[in-house]
Short mmCIF file of C-alpha atoms and ligand atoms in Angstrom, two decimals:
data_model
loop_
_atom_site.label_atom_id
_atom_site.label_comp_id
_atom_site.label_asym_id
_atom_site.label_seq_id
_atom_site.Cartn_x
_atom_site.Cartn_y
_atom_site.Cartn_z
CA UNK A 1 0.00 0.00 0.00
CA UNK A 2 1.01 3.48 -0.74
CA UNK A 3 -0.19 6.67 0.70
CA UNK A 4 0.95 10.34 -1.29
CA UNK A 5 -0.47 13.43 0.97
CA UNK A 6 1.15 16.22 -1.60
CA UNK A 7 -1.47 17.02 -3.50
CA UNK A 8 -3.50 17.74 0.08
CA UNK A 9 -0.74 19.08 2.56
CA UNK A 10 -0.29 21.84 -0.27
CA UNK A 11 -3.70 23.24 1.12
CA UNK A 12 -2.57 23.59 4.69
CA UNK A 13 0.36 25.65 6.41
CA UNK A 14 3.48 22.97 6.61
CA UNK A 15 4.04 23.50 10.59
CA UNK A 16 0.25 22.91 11.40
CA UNK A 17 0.73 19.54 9.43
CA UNK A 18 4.17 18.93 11.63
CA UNK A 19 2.24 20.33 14.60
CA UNK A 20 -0.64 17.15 13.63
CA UNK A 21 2.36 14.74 13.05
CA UNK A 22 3.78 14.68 16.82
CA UNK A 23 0.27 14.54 18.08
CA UNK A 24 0.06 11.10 15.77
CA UNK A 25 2.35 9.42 17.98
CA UNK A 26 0.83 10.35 21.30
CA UNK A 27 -2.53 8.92 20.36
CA UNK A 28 -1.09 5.91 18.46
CA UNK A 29 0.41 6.06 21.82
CA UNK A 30 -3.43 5.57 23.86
CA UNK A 31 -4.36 2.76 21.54
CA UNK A 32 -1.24 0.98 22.68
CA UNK A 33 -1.08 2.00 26.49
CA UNK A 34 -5.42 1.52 26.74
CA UNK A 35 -5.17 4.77 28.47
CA UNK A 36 -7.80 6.91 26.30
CA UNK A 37 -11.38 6.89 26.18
CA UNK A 38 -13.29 3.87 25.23
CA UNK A 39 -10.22 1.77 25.97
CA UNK A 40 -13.05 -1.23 26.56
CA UNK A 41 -13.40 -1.88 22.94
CA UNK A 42 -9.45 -1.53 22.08
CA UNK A 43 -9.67 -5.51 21.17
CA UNK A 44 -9.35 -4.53 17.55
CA UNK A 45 -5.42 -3.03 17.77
CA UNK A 46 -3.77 -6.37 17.76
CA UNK A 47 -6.58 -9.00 16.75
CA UNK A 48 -4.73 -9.61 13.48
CA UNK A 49 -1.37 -10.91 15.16
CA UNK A 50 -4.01 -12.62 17.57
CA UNK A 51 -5.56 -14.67 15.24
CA UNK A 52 -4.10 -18.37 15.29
CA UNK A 53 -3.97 -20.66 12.08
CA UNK A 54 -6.83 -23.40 14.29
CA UNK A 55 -9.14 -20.55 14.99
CA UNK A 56 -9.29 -19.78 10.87
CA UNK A 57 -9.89 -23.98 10.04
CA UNK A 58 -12.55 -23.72 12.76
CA UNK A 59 -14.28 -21.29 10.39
CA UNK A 60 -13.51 -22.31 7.58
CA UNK A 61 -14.41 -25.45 8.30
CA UNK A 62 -18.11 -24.25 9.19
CA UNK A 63 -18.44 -22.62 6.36
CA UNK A 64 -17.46 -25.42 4.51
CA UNK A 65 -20.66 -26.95 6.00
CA UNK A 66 -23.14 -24.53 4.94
CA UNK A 67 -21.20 -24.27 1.51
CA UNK A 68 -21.74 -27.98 1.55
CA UNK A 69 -25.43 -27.99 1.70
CA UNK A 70 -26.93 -25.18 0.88
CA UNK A 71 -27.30 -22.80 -2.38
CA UNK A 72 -27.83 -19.50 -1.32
CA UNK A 73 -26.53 -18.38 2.38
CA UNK A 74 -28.57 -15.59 3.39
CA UNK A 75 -25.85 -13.05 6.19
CA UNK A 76 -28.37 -11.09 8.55
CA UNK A 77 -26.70 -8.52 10.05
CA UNK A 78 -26.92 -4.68 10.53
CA UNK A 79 -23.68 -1.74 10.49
CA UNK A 80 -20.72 -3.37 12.27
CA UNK A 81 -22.18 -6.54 11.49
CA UNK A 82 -22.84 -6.71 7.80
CA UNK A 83 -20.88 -4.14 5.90
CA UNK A 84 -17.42 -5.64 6.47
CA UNK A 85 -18.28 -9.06 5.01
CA UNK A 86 -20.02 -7.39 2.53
CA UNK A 87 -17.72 -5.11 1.66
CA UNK A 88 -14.85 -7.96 1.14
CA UNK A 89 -17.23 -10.21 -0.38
CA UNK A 90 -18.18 -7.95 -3.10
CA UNK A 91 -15.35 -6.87 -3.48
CA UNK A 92 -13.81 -10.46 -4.54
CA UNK A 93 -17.26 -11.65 -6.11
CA UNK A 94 -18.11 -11.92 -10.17
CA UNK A 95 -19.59 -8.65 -10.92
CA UNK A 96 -22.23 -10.75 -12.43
CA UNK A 97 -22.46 -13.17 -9.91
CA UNK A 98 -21.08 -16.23 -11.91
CA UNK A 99 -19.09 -17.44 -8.80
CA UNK A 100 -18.73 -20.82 -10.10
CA UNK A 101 -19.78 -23.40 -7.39
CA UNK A 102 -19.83 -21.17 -4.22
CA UNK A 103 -22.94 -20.37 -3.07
CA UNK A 104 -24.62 -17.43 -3.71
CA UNK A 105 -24.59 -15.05 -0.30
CA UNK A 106 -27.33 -12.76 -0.24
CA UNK A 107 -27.64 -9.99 3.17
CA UNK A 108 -30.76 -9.62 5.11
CA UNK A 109 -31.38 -7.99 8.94
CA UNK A 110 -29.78 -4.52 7.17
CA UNK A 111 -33.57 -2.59 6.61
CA UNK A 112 -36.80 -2.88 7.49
CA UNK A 113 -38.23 -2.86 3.65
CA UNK A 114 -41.60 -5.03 3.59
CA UNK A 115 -40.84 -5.26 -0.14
CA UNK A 116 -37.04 -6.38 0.22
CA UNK A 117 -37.85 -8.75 2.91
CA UNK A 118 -40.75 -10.37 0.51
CA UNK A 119 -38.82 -10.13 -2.25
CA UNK A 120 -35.98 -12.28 -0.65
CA UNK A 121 -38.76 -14.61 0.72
CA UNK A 122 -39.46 -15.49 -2.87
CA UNK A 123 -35.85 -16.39 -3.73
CA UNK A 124 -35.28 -18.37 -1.13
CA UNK A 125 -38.86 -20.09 -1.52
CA UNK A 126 -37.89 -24.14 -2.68
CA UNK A 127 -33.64 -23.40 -2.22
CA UNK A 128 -31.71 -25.16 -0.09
CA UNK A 129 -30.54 -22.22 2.09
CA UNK A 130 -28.23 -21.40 4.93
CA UNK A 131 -28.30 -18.63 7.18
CA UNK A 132 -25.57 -16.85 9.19
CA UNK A 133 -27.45 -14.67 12.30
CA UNK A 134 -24.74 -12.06 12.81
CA UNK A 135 -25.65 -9.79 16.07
CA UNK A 136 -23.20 -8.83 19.17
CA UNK A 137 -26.31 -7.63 21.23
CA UNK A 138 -28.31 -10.37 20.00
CA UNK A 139 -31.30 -7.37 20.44
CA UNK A 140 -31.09 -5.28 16.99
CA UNK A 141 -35.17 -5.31 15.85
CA UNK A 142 -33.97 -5.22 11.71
CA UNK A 143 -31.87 -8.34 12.35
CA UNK A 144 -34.28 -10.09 14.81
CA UNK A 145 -36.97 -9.61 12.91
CA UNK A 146 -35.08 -10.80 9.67
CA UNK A 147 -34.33 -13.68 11.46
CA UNK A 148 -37.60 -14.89 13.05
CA UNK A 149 -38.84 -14.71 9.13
CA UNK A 150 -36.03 -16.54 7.76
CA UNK A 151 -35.98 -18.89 10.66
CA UNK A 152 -39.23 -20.14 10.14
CA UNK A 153 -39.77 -20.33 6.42
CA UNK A 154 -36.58 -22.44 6.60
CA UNK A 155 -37.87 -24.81 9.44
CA UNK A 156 -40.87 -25.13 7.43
CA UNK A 157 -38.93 -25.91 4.42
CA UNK A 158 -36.81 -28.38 5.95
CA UNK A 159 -37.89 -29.40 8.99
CA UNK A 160 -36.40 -28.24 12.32
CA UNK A 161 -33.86 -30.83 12.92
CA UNK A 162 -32.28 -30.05 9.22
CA UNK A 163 -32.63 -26.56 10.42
CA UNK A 164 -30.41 -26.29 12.90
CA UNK A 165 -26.93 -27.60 10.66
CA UNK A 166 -28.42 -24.71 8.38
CA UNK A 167 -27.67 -21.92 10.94
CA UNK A 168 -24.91 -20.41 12.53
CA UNK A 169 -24.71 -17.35 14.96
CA UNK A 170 -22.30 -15.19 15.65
CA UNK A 171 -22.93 -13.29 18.73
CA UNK A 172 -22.06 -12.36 22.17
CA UNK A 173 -20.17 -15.30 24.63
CA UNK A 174 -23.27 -15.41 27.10
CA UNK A 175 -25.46 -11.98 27.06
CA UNK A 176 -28.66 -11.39 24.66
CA UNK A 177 -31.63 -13.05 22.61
CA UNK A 178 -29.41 -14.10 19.84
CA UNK A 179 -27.34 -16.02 22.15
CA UNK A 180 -30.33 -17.72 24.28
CA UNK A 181 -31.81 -18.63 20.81
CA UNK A 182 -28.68 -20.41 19.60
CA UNK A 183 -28.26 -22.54 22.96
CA UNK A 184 -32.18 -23.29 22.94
CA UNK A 185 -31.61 -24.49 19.31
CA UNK A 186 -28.27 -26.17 19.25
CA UNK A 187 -27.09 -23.67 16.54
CA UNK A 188 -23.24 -23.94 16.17
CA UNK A 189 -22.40 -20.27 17.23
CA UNK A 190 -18.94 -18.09 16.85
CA UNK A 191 -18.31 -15.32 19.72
CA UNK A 192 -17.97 -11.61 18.67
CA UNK A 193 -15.57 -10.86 21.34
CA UNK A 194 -16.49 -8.16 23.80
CA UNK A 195 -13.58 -5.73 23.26
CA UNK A 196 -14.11 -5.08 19.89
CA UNK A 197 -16.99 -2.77 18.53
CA UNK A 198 -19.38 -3.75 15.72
CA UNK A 199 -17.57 -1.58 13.12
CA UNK A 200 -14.47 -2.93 14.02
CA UNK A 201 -14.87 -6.16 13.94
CA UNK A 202 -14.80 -7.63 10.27
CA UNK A 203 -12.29 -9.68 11.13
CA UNK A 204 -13.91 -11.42 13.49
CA UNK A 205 -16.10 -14.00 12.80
CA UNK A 206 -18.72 -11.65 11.53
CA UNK A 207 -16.86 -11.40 8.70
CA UNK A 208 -14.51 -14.41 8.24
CA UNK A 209 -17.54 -16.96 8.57
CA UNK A 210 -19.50 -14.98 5.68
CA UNK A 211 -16.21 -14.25 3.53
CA UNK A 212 -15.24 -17.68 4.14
CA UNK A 213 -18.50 -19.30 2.73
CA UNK A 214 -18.67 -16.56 -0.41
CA UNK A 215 -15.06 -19.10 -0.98
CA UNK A 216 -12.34 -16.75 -0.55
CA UNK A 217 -9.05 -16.97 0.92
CA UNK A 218 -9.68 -15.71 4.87
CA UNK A 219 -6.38 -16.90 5.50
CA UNK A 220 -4.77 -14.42 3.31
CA UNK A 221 -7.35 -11.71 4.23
CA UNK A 222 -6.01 -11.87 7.82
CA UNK A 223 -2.09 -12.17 6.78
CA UNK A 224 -2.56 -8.52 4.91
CA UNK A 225 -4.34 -7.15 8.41
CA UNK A 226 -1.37 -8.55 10.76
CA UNK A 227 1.24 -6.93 7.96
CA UNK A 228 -0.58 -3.24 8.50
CA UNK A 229 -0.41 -3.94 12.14
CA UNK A 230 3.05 -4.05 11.74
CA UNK A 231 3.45 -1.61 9.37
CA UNK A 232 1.23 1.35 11.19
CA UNK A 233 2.30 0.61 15.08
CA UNK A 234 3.42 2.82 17.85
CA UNK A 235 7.17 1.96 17.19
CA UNK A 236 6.47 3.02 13.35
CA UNK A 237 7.96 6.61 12.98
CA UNK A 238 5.26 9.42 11.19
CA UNK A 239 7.73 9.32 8.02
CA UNK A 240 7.01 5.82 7.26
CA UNK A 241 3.60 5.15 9.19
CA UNK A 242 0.67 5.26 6.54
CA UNK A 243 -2.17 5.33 9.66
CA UNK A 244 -0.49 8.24 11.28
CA UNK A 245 0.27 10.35 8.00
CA UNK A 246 -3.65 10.15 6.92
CA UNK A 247 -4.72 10.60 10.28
CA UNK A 248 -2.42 13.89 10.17
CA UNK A 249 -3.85 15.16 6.62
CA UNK A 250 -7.38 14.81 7.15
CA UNK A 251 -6.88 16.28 10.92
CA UNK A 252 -5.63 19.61 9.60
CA UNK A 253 -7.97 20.09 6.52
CA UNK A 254 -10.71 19.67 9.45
CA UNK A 255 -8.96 22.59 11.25
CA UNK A 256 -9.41 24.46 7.65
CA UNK A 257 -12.73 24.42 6.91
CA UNK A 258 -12.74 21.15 4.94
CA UNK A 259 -15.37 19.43 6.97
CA UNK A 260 -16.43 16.49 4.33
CA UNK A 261 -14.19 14.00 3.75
CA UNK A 262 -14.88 12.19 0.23
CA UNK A 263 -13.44 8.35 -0.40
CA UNK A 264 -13.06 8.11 -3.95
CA UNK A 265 -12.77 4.52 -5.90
CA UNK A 266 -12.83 3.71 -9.89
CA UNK A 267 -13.71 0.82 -9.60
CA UNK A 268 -17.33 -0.24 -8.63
CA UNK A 269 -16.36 -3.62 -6.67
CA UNK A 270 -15.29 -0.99 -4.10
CA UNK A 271 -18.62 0.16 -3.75
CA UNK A 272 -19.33 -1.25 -0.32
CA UNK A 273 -15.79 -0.76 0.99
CA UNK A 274 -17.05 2.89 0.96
CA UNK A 275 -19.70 1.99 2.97
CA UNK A 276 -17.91 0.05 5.54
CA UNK A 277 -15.29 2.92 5.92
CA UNK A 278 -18.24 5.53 6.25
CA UNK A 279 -19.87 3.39 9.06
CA UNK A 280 -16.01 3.40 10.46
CA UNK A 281 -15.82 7.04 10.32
CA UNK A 282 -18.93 8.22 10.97
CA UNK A 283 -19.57 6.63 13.92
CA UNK A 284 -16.12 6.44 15.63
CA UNK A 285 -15.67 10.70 15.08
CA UNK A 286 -19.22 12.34 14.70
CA UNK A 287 -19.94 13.31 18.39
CA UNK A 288 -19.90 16.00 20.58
CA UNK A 289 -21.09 18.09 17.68
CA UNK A 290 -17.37 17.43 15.90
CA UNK A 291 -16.13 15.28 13.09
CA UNK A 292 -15.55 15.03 9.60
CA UNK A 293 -18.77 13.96 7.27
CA UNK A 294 -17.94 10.80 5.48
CA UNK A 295 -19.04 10.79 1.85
CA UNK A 296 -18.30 8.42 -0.77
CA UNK A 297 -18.38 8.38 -4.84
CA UNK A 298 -18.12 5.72 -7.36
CA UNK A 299 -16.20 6.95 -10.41
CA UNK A 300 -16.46 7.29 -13.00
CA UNK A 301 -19.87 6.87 -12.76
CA UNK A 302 -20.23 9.73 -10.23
CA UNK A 303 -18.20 12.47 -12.17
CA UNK A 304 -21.78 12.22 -14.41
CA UNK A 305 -23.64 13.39 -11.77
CA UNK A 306 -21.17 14.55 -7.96
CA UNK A 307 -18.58 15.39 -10.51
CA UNK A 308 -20.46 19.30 -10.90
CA UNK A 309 -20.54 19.55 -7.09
CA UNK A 310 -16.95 18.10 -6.62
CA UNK A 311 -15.16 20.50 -9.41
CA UNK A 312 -17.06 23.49 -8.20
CA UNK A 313 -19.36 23.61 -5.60
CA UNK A 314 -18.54 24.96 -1.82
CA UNK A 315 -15.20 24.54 -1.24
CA UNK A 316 -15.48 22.39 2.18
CA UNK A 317 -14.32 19.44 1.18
CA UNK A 318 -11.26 16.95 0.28
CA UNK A 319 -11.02 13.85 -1.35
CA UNK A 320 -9.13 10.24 -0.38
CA UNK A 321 -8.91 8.49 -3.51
CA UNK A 322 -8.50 4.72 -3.23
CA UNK A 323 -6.96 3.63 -6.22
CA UNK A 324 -6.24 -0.02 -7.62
CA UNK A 325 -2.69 -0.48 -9.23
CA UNK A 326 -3.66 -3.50 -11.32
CA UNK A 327 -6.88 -5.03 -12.84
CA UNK A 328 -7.26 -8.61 -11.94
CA UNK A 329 -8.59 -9.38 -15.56
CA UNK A 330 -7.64 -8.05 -19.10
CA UNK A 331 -10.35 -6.30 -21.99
CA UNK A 332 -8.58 -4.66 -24.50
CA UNK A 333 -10.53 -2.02 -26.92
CA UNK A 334 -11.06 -3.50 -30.50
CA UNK A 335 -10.45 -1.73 -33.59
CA UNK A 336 -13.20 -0.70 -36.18
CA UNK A 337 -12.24 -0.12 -39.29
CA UNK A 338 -15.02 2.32 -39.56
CA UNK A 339 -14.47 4.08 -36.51
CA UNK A 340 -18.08 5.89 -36.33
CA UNK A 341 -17.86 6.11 -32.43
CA UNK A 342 -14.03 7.66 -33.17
CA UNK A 343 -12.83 5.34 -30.26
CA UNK A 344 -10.05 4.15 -32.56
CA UNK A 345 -7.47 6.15 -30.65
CA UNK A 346 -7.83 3.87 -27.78
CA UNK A 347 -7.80 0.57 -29.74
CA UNK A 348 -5.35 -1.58 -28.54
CA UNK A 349 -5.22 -0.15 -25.14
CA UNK A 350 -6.34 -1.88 -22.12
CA UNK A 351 -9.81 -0.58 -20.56
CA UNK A 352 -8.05 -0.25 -17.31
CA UNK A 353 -5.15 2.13 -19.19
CA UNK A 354 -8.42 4.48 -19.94
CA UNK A 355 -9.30 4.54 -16.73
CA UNK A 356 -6.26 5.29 -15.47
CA UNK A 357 -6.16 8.67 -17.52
CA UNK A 358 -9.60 9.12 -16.00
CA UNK A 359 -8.27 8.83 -12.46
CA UNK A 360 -5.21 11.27 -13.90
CA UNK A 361 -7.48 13.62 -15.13
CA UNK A 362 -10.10 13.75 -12.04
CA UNK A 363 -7.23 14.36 -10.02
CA UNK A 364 -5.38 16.75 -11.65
CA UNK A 365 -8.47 19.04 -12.49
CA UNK A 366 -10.23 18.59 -8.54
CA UNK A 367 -6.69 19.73 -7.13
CA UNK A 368 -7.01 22.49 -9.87
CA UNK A 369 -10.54 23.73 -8.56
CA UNK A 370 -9.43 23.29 -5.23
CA UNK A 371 -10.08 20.24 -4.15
CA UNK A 372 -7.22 18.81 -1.00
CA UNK A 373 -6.94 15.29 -2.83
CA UNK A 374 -5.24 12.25 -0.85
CA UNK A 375 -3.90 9.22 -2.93
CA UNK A 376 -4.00 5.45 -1.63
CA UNK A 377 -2.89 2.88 -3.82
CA UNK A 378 -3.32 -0.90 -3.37
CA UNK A 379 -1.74 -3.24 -5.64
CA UNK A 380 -4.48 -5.27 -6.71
CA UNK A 381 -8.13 -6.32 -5.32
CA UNK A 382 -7.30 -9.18 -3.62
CA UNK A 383 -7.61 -10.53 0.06
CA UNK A 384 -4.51 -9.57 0.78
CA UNK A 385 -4.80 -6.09 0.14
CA UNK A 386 -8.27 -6.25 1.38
CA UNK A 387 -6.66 -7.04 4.51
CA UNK A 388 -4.22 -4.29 4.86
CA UNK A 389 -6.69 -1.81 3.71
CA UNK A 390 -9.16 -2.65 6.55
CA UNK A 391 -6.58 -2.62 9.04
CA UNK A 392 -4.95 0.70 7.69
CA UNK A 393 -8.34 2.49 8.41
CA UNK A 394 -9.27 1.19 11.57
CA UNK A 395 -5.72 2.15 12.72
CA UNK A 396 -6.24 5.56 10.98
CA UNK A 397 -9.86 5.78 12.82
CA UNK A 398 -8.31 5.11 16.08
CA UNK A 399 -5.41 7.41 15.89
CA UNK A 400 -7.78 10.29 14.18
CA UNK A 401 -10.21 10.40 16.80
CA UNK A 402 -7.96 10.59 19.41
CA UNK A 403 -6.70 13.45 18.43
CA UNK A 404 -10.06 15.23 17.47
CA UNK A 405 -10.37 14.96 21.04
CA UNK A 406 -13.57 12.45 21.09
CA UNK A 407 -14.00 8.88 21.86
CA UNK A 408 -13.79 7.01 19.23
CA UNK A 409 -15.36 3.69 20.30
CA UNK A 410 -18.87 4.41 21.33
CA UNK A 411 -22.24 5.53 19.29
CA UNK A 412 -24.80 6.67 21.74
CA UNK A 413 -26.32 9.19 19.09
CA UNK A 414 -27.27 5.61 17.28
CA UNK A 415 -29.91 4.91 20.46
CA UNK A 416 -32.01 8.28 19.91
CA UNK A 417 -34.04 6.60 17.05
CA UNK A 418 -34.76 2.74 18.50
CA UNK A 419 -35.79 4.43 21.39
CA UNK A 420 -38.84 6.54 19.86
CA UNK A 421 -39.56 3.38 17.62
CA UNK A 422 -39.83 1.56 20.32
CA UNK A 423 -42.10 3.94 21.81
CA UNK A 424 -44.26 4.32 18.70
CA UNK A 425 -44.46 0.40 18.31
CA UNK A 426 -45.62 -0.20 22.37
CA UNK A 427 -42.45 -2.43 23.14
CA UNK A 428 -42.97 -3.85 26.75
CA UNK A 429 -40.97 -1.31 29.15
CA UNK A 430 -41.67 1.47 27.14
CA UNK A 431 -45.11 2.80 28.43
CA UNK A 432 -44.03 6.42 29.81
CA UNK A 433 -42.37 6.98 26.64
CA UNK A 434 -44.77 5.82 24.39
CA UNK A 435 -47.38 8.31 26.28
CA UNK A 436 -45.13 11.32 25.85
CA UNK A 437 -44.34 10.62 22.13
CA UNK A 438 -48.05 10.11 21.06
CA UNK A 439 -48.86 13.17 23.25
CA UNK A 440 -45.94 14.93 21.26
CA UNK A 441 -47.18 14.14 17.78
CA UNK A 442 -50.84 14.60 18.75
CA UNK A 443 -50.42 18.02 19.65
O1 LIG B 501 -21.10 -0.18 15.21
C1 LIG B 501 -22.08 -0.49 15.85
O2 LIG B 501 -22.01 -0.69 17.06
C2 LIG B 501 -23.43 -0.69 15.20
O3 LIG B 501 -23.42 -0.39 13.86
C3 LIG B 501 -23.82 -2.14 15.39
O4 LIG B 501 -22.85 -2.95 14.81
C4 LIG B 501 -25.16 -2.43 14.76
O5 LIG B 501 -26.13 -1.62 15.32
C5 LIG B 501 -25.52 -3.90 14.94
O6 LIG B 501 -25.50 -4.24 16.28
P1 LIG B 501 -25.59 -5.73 16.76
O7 LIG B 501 -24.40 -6.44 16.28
O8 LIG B 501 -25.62 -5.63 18.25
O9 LIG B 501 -26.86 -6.30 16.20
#
């Protein structure tokens, strides 16, 4: 992995950005020492080098179960327990979906859409299918509920003995419903362990178990997160730390005015790796009325439609571009001898050449219209890299949110909502609050 901060630091005077890069070290410092706030969920700064080769064949070997026998796996799961297997999984999957004989994985517990949840009902209706119950509180109503429909349309499917080898949960060690389900079932069950927060836990077993069963290599996945552990720790000087030197960057464009933070990709399989690291972001530094808004764009198919805002709209906001070294595959443009489309200037090239020029281009003209514009290359989309890019941002998160001064590992602004739908929908315990709510809207 390579990080470039030129084209940003340019926007920012050069001793604020030293200034930011000795405060790097102090709060890589508290994730070490477990001396800053929310040190309870610090589990996540050296589960990569934790991980043991018989803890990953214990996955992989359930997954190789469910892979076994059924077609489709359905992964329920909401935030910090869906969008990091999903964001590796489509990441490595076909575009297309031809993933040869792995089963198709399909994610369910993420909304509450009557339509989505029907429509899924359908596909699954006469398919063998697996499901993977993904919940650390074992008490989130969009996976519950998910689950309790899946749950029984499979039982009825397949009876409840033939069931139970088609479910696994991953959940807390002891506390929650999740958990109380899986021992009153016999599920086979993986622990999310307590010391390591929902969005920072992909490589945990609420993501192995679900990358493992889409067939790729979880093994490798984890080998690229234990290299960035190594690569972005306390004893790792600014100069050659990656975590530190974004964390830096995107510290002093906050000071600046640049309060929107946008991760760029070109390439779409990166789609939901933008979604992971705004969940990562978002939650870990918007509090206390502070932090920088994570945005994401898919080009080039954005630049047809952000592209305006980007180029020239308010000027409050920088861009992390997350770019791909090499295409995995090969399409080179044909030639046409009648060359109506006038694409003949590109024949011979290789699709991902154009691109390139597109990513050139993008950058050149948003640093031009004054846009702070941070480069991170990976070599190639692969679980490997996967793995060092997950780790590089949690690392980053960790170290940046220290030193906006908030903690970065708790969301209580996440309870405001469940707690008024709660109220609305009468849930046992919340009488007083469903009484002042109604009262509230019926004024
Ligand atoms: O980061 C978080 O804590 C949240 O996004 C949770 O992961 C999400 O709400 C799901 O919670 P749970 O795993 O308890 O169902």
């Amino acid at each position: 992995m390579k990080l470039s901060i030129q084209n940003a630091a340019s926007f920012v005077p050069s001793g604020c950005l030293a200034a930011a890069a000795e405060q790097t070290a102090a709060a890589n410092q508290l994730l070490e020492s477990g001396l800053g706030a929310g040190s309870d969920f610090l589990g996540w700064v050296h589960l990569p080098s934790s991980i043991t080769e018989a803890f990953l064949d214990e996955v992989q070997a359930s997954a190789n179960i469910l892979r076994e026998k059924a077609e489709i796996i359905v992964v329920a799961g909401i935030g910090g327990s869906y969008l990091g297997p999903r964001a590796v999984n489509e990441a490595l999957d076909h575009a297309f979906g031809l993933n040869g004989n792995n089963p198709r994985i399909v994610y369910a517990g993420n909304n509450i859409g009557e339509d989505y949840l029907a429509d899924l009902m359908e596909l699954l209706d006469g398919k063998t299918f697996g499901i993977i119950n993904i919940s650390k509180s074992g008490t989130t109503t969009e996976t519950a509920l998910a689950f309790r429909l899946l749950k029984t349309m499979l039982e009825k499917q397949v009876g409840k003995a033939a069931a139970k080898d088609l479910i696994v949960a991953v959940t807390d060690k002891e506390k929650g419903a999740a958990r109380k389900l899986a021992t009153k079932e016999g599920y086979k069950t993986f622990v999310i362990p307590d010391n390591v927060g929902g969005r920072f836990s992909v490589l945990t077993p609420v993501g192995l178990l679900a990358i493992a069963c889409a067939g790729h290599d979880i093994k490798a996945l984890v080998r690229g997160a234990q290299d960035m552990e190594k690569a972005t720790g306390v004893e790792v000087p600014y100069e050659q730390n990656p975590a530190a030197q974004y964390a830096a960057i995107r510290n002093v464009l906050y000071q600046y005015g640049k309060k929107i933070e946008i991760l760029v990709n070109f390439n779409p399989k990166l789609h939901y790796f933008m979604e992971w690291w705004k969940q990562l972001f978002g939650e870990s530094e918007g509090k206390d009325h502070r932090g920088i808004y994570p945005a994401s764009v898919d080009f080039t198919t954005d630049l047809h439609s952000m592209g305006q805002w980007i180029q020239e709209g308010e000027r409050t906001i920088f861009e992390t571009v997350v770019s791909i070294e090499k295409s995995n595959k090969t399409v080179i443009v044909p030639m046409d001898e009648e060359n109506l489309d006038g694409l003949n200037f590109l024949a011979g090239k290789r699709v991902d050449e154009v691109n390139k020029m597109a990513e050139l281009g993008t950058q050149l003209a948003h640093v031009d219209g004054g846009v702070p514009n941070i480069h991170l290359s990976f070599e190639k989309i692969d679980e490997y890299n996967l793995g060092q890019f997950i780790y590089f941002f949690e690392r980053a998160c960790g170290i940046s949110g220290y030193m906006l001064g908030v903690n970065p590992f708790n969301q209580p602004g996440v309870e405001a909502y469940k707690k008024n739908m709660f109220a609305l929908l009468h849930k046992p315990g919340y009488e007083a609050a469903s009484e002042a709510i109604y009262a509230r809207l019926n004024k």
